[in-house]
Short mmCIF file of C-alpha atoms in Angstrom, two decimals:
data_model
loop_
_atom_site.label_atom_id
_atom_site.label_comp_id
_atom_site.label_asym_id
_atom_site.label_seq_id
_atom_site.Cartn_x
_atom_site.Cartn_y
_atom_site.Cartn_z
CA UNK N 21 -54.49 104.83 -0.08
CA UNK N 22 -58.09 104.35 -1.16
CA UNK N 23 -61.04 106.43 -2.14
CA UNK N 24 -62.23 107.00 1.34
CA UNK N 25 -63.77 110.66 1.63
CA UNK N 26 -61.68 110.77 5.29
CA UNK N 27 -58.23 110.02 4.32
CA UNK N 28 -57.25 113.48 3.26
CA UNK N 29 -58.01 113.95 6.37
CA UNK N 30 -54.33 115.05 7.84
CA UNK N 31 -52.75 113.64 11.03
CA UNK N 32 -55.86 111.61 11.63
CA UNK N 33 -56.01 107.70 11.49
CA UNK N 34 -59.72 107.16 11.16
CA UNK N 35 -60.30 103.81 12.89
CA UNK N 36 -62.20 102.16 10.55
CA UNK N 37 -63.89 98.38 9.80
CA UNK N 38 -60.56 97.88 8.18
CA UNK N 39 -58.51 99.17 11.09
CA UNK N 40 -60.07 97.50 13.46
CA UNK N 41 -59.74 94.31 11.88
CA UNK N 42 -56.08 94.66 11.57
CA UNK N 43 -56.04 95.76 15.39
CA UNK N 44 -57.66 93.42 17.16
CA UNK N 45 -54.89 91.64 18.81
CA UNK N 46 -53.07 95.00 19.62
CA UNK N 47 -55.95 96.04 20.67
CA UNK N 48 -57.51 93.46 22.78
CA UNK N 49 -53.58 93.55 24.61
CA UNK N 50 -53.79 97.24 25.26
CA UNK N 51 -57.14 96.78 26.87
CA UNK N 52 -56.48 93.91 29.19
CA UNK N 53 -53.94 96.64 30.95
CA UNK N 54 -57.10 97.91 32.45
CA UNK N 55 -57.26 95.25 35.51
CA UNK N 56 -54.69 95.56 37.87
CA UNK N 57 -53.68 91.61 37.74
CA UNK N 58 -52.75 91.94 33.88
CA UNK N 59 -50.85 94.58 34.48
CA UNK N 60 -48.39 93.06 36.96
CA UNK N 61 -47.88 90.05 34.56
CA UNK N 62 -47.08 92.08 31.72
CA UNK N 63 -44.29 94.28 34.10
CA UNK N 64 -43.41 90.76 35.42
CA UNK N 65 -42.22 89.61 32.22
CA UNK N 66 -43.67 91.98 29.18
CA UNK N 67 -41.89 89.76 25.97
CA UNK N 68 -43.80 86.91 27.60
CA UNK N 69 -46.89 88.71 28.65
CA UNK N 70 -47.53 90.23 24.78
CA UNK N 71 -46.95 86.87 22.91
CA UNK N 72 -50.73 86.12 24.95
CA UNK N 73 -51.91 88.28 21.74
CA UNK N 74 -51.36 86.64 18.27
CA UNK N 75 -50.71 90.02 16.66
CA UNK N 76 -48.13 90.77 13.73
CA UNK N 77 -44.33 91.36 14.43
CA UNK N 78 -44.28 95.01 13.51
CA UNK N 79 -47.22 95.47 16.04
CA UNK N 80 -45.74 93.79 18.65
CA UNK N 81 -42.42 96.11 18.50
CA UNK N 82 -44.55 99.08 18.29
CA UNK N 83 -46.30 98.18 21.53
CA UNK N 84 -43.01 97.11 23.26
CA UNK N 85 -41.30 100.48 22.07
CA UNK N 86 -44.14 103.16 22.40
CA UNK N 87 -44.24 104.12 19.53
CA UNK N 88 -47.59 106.15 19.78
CA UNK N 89 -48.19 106.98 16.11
CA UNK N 90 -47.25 103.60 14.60
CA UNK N 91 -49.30 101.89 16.72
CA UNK N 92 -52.79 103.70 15.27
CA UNK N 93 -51.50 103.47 11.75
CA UNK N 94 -51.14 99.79 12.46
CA UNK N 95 -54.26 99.42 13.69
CA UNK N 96 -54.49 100.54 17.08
CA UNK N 97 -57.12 102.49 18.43
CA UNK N 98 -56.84 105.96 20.85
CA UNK N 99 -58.93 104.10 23.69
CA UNK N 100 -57.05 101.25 23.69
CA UNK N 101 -53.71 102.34 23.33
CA UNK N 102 -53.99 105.15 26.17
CA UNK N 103 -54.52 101.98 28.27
CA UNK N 104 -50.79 101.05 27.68
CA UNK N 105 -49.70 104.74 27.65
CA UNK N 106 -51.23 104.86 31.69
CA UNK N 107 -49.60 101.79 32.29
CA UNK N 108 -46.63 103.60 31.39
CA UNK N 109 -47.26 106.64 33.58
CA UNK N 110 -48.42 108.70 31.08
CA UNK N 111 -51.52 110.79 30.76
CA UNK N 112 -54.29 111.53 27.71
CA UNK N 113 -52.80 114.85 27.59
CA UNK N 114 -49.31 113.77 27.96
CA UNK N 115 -50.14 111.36 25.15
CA UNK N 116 -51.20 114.15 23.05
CA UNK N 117 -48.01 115.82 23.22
CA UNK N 118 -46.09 112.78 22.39
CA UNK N 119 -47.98 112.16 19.32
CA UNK N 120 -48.40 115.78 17.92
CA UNK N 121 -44.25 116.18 18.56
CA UNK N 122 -45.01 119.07 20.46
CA UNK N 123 -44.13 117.71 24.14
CA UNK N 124 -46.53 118.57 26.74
CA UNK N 125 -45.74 121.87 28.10
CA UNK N 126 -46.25 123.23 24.67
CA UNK N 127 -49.24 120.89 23.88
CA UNK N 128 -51.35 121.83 27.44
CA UNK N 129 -50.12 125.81 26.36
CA UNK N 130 -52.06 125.35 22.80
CA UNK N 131 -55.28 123.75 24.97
CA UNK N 132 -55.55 126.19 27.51
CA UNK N 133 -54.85 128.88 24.31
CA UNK N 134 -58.15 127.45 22.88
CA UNK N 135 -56.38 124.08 20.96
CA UNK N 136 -55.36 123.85 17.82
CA UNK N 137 -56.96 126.06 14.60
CA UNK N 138 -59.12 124.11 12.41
CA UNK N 139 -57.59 126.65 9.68
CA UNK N 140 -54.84 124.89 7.95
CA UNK N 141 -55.42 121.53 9.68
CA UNK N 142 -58.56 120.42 7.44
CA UNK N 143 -56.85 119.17 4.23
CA UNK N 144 -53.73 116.77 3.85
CA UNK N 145 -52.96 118.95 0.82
CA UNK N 146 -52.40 121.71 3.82
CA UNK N 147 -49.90 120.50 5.44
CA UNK N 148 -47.67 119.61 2.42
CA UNK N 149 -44.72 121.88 3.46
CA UNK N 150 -44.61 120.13 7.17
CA UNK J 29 -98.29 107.60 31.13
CA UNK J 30 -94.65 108.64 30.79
CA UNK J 31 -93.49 111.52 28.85
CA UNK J 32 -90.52 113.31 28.08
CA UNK J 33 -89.79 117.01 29.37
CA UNK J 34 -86.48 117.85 29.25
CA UNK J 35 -83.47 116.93 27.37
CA UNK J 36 -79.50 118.02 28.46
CA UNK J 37 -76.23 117.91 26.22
CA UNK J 38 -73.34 117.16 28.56
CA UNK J 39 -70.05 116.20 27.60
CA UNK J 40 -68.28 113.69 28.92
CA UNK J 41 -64.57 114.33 29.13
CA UNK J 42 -63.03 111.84 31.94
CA UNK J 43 -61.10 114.56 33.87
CA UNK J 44 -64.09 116.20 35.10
CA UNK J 45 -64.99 113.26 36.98
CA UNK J 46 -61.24 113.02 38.05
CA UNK J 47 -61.71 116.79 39.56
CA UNK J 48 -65.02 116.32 40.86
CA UNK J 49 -63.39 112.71 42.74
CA UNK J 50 -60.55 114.37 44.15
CA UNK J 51 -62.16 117.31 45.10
CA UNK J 52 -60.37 120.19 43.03
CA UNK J 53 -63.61 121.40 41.15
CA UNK J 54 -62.91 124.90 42.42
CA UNK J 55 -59.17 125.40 40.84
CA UNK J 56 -58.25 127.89 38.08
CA UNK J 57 -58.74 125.34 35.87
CA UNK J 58 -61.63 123.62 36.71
CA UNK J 59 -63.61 125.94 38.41
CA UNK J 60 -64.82 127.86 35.27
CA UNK J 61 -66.26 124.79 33.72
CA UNK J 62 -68.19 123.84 37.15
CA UNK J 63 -69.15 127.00 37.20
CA UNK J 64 -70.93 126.16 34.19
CA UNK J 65 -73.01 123.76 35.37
CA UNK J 66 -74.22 125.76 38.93
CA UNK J 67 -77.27 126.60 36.63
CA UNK J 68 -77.97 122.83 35.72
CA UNK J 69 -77.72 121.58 38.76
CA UNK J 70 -80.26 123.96 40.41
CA UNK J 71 -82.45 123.35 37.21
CA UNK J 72 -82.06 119.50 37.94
CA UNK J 73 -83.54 120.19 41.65
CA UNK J 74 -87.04 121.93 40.10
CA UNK J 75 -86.76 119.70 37.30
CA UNK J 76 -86.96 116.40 39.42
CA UNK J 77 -87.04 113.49 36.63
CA UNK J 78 -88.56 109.95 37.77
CA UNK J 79 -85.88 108.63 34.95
CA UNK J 80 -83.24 109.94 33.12
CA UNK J 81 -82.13 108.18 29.98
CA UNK J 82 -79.09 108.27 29.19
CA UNK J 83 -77.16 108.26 25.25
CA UNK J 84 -73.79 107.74 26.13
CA UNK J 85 -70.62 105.84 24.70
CA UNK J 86 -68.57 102.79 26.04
CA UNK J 87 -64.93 103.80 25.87
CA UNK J 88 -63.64 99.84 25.31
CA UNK J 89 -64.45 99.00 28.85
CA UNK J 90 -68.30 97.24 28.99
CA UNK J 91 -67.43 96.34 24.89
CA UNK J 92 -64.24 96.15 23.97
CA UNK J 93 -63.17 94.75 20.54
CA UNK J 94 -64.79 91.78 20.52
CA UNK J 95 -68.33 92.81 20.62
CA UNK J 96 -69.21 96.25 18.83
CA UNK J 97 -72.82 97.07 18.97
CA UNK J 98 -74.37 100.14 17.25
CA UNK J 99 -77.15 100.82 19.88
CA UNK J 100 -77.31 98.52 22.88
CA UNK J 101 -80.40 99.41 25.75
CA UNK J 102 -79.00 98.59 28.85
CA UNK J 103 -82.29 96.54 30.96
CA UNK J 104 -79.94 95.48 34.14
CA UNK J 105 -81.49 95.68 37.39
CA UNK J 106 -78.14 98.23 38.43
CA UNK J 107 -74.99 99.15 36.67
CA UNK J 108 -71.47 99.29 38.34
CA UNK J 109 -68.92 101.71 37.84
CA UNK J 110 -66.25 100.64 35.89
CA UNK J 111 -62.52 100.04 36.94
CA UNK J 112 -61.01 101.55 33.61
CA UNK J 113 -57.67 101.34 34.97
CA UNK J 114 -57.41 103.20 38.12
CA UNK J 115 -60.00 101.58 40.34
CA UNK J 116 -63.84 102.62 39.62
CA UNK J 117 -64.72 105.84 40.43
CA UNK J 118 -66.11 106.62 43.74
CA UNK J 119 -69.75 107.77 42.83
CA UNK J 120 -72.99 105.71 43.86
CA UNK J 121 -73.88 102.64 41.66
CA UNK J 122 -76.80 103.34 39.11
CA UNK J 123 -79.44 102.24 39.25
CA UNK J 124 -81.43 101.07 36.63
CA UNK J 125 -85.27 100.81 35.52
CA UNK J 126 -85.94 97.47 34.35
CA UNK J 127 -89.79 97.43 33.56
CA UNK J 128 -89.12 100.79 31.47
CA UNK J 129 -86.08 99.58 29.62
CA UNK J 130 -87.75 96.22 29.07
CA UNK J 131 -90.90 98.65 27.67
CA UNK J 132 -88.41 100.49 25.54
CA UNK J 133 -86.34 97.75 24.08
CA UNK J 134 -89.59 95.91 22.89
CA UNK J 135 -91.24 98.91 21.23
CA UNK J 136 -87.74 99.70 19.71
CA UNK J 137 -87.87 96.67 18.06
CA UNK J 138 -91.14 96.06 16.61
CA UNK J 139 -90.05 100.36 15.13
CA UNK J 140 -87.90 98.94 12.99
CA UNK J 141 -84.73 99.53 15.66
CA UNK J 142 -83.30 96.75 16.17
CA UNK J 143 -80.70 97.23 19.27
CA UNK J 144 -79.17 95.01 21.45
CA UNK J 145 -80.66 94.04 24.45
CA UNK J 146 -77.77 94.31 28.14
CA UNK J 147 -78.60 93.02 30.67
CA UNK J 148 -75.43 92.99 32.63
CA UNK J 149 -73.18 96.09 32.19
CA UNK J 150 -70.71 98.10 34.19
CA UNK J 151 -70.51 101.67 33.37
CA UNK J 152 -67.57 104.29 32.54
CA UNK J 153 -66.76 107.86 32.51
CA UNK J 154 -69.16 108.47 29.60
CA UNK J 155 -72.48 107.56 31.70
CA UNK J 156 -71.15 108.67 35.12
CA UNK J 157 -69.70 111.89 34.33
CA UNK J 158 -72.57 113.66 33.01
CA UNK J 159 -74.49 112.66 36.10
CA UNK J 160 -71.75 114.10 38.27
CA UNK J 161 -71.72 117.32 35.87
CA UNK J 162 -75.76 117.52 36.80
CA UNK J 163 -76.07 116.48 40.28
CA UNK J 164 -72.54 116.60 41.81
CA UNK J 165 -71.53 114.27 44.68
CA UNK J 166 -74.99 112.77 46.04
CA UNK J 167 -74.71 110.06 48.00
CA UNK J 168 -76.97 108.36 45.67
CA UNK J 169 -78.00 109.36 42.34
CA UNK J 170 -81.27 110.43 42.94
CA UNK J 171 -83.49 108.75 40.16
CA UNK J 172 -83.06 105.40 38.05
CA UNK J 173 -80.80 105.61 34.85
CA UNK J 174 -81.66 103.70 31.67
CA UNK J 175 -78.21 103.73 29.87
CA UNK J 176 -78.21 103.57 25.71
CA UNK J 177 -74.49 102.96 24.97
CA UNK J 178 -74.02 104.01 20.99
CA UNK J 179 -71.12 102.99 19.18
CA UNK J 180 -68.75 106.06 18.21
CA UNK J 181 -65.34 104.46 18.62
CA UNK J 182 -65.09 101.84 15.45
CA UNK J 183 -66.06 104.14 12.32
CA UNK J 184 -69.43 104.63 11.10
CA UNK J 185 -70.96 105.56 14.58
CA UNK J 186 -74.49 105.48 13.45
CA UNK J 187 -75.89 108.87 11.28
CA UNK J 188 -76.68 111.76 12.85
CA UNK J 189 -80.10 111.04 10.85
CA UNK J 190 -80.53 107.71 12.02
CA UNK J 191 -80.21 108.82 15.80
CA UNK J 192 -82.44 111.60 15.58
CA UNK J 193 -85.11 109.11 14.07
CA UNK J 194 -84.07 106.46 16.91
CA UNK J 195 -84.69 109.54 19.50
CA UNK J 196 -88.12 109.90 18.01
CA UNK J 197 -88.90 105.91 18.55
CA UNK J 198 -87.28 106.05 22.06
CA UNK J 199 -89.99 109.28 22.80
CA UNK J 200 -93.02 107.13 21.21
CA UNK J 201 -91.50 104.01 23.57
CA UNK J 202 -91.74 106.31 26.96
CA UNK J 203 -94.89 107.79 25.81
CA UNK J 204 -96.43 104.23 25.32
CA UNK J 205 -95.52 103.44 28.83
CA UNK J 206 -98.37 102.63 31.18
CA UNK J 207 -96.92 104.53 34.33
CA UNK J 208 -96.55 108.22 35.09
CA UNK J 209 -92.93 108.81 34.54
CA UNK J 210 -91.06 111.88 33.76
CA UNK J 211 -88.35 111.24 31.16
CA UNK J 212 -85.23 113.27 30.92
CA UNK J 213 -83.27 112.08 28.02
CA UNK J 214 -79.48 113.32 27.88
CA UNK J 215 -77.44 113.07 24.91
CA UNK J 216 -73.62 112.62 26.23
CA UNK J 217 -70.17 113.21 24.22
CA UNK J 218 -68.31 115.93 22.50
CA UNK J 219 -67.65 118.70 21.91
CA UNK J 220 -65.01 119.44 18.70
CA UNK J 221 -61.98 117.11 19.97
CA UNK J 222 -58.95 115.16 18.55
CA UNK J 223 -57.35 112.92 21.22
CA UNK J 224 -55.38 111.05 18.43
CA UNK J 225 -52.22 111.22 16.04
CA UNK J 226 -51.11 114.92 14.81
CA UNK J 227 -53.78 116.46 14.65
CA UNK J 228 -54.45 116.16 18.22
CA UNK J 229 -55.46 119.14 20.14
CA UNK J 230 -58.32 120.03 17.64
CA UNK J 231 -60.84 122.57 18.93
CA UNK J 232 -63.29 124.06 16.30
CA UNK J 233 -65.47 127.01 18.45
CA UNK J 234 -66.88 127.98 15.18
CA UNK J 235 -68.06 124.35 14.42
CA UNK J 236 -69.87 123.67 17.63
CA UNK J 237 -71.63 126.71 17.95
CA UNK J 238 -73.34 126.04 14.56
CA UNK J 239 -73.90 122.90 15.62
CA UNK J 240 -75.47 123.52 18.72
CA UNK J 241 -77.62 126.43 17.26
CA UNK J 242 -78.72 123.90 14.32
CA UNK J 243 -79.19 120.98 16.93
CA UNK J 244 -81.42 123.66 19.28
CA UNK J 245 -83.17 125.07 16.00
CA UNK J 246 -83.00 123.41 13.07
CA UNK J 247 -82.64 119.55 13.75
CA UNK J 248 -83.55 118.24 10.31
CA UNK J 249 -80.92 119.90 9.23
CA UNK J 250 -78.46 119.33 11.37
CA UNK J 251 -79.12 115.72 11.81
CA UNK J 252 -77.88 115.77 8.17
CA UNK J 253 -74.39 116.68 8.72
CA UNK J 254 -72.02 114.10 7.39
CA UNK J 255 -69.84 111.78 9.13
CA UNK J 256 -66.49 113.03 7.18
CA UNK J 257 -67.81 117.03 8.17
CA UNK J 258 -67.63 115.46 11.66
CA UNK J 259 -64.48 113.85 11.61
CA UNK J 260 -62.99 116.86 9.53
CA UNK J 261 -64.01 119.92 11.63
CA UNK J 262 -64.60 118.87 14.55
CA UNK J 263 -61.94 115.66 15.26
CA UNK J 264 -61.98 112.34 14.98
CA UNK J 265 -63.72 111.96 18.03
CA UNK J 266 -65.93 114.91 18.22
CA UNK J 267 -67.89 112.60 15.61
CA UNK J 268 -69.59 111.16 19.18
CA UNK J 269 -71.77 114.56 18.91
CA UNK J 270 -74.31 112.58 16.50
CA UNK J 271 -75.34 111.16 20.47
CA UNK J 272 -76.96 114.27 21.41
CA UNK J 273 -79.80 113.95 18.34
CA UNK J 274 -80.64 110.98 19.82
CA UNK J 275 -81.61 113.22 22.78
CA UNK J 276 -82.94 115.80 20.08
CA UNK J 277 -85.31 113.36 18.80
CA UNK J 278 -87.20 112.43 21.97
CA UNK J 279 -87.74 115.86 22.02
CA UNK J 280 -90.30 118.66 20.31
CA UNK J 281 -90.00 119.85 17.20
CA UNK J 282 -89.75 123.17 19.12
CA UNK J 283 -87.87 123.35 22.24
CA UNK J 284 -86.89 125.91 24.63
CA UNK J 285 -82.80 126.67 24.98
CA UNK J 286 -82.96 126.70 29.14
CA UNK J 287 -79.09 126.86 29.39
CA UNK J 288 -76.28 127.00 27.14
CA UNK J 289 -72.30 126.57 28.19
CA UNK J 290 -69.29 126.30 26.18
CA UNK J 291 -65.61 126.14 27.07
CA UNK J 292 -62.45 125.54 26.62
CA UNK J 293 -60.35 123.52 27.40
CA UNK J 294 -60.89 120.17 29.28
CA UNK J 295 -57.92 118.38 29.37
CA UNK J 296 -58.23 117.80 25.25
CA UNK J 297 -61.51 118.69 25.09
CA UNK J 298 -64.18 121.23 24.36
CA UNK J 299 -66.65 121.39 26.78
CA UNK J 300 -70.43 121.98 25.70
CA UNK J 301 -73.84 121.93 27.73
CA UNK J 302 -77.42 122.30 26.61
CA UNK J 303 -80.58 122.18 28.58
CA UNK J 304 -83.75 122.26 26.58
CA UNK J 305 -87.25 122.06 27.59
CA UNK J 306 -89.85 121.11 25.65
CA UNK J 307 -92.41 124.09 23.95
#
């Protein structure tokens, strides 16, 4: 990676200039599934709903497949992709536990705990041995 | 001439609207964070602002990626709520003050701030859910909003420093206004929070209460913290906290802490609340 102060950052995909660039189309499809009427055409038919947005092959099959990490590391952003998460059903929190691996009981018991410890969870060089 | 008297710190986290909407602001889970805010609201009666304006963030749904603006002074006549995917929430429309936000956004400019001018805009959960948090279910909200919608979602949001100096143009803007208005200026957003990737969950108690006692105290300072302290210790998106010294700036150097509530959780969220009056 490069000699940005925030990428030792760990778990964390700081959407950046750079990621945003790379995002747009993913982006700009997760965020038409706001309005009601975009959402029925992409259930209607999603493969031909998703080619509306010129974005790169990898992307594409990350959207179709939910695949909630890949999709920021490509690119996407947590706004816009929890736009295509509720289309799916699926809550912010509900999110949450899909992307930490934890599964949502366990992720709303860590909240309501007081969430999770900055201690340990500041440093990539901290969570080596995960 | 208008003035400034008050400023608030309210986050903005969308399921408190979502409770306060479907009526379960009373529950074992919400009712300790409304709770919270019986104070403001009973402050907010006494306190009776002409105009509140409001530092908030656009979650993608008046900008999305297309247009990204740093700071963009909304000067509509109203704003809607938004539809951000569930049908807009079911709270008054806002209304706006055009002859102060057309005041503001001029003297902004010819400060050396050079924001975008709105004048068409719906609204999200980051404008309306602070004034639901402050003045509950009214039938309509009862004073004129003018909405400042800052960039936190691309990386750099703005520096803390340059918001606290943009609050201190926005305060010589109102004061410069020819009617007798009084100002409340809320700073929206936060607290510590990680909606995204592994790390999710985040909550740094620890972190915020500095902050908020450096914010309250000792703004210089605090309007120095660095983005990459933001994003490390308290989230990736608790970095929207720089919003609330825009609210610091418009204030006095010295400022009185009126209220002060923390908690946690909301949904991913830590929850934090300042009212300060000016000394």
């Amino acid at each position: 990676m490069s000699n940005k102060n925030y990428d030792d950052i760990p778990g964390t995909i700081v959407f950046d200039s750079e990621q945003s660039a790379r995002g747009f189309h993913l982006n700009q499809f997760c965020i038409s599934l706001r309005l009601q009427k975009n959402r029925d055409a992409f259930k209607a038919d999603p493969e031909k709903y998703i080619d509306n947005y010129p974005m790169t092959a990898e992307q594409r099959a990350a959207a179709l497949n939910q695949e909630w990490n890949k999709l920021l590391e490509l690119g996407g952003n947590i706004y816009y992709t929890s736009k295509l998460a509720a289309y799916h059903g699926i809550n912010f929190q509900e999110l949450a536990g899909l992307m930490t691996g934890m599964g949502s009981t366990a992720y709303r018991k860590m909240m309501v705990s007081g969430g999770r410890s900055i201690e340990g969870n500041r440093y990539k060089s901290e969570w080596q041995d995960k | 001439m208008a003035y400034v008297s008050s400023g608030v710190a309210c986050s903005h986290v969308p399921v408190l609207g979502v409770a306060s909407d479907t009526g379960i602001t009373g529950d074992d889970y919400y009712g300790p964070i409304f709770k919270g805010f019986e104070f403001s609201k009973q402050w907010m009666e006494k306190e009776k602002p002409d105009v509140i304006f409001l530092v908030y963030n656009d979650h993608c749904t008046a900008f999305d990626a297309r247009i990204i603006p740093t700071f963009a002074l909304g000067c509509a006549e109203q704003y809607a709520p938004a539809d951000e995917g569930w049908g807009p929430r079911p709270v008054p429309i806002v209304q706006g003050h055009q002859a102060l936000s057309a005041h503001i956004a001029q003297s902004l400019i010819l400060d050396s701030f050079d924001i975008t001018v709105i004048n068409e805009m719906e609204v999200d959960h980051g404008l309306t859910v602070p004034l639901t948090m402050m003045f509950g279910k009214p039938d309509e909200w009862p004073c004129p909003v003018v909405p400042l919608a800052v960039n936190v979602v691309q990386y750099p949001a703005p520096l803390g420093s340059r918001c606290y100096a943009l609050g201190k143009a926005i305060r010589k803007a109102i004061e410069s206004f020819p009617d007798d208005l009084k100002v409340c200026v809320f700073g929206t957003g936060g607290m510590s929070h990680q909606l995204q990737h592994e790390r999710a969950g985040l909550i740094n108690s620890a972190w915020d209460d500095r902050f908020m006692n450096l914010l309250v105290n000792e703004p210089d300072k605090g309007s120095m913290i660095e983005h990459v302290e933001y994003l490390r210790e308290a989230g990736s998106e608790g970095i929207e906290l720089v919003m609330w010294y825009v609210m610091r700036g418009a204030l006095n150097e010295n400022v009185e802490e009126m209220h002060r509530f923390y908690h946690v959780p909301a949904s991913n969220t830590a929850v934090g609340h300042l009212i300060l009056e000016n000394r």
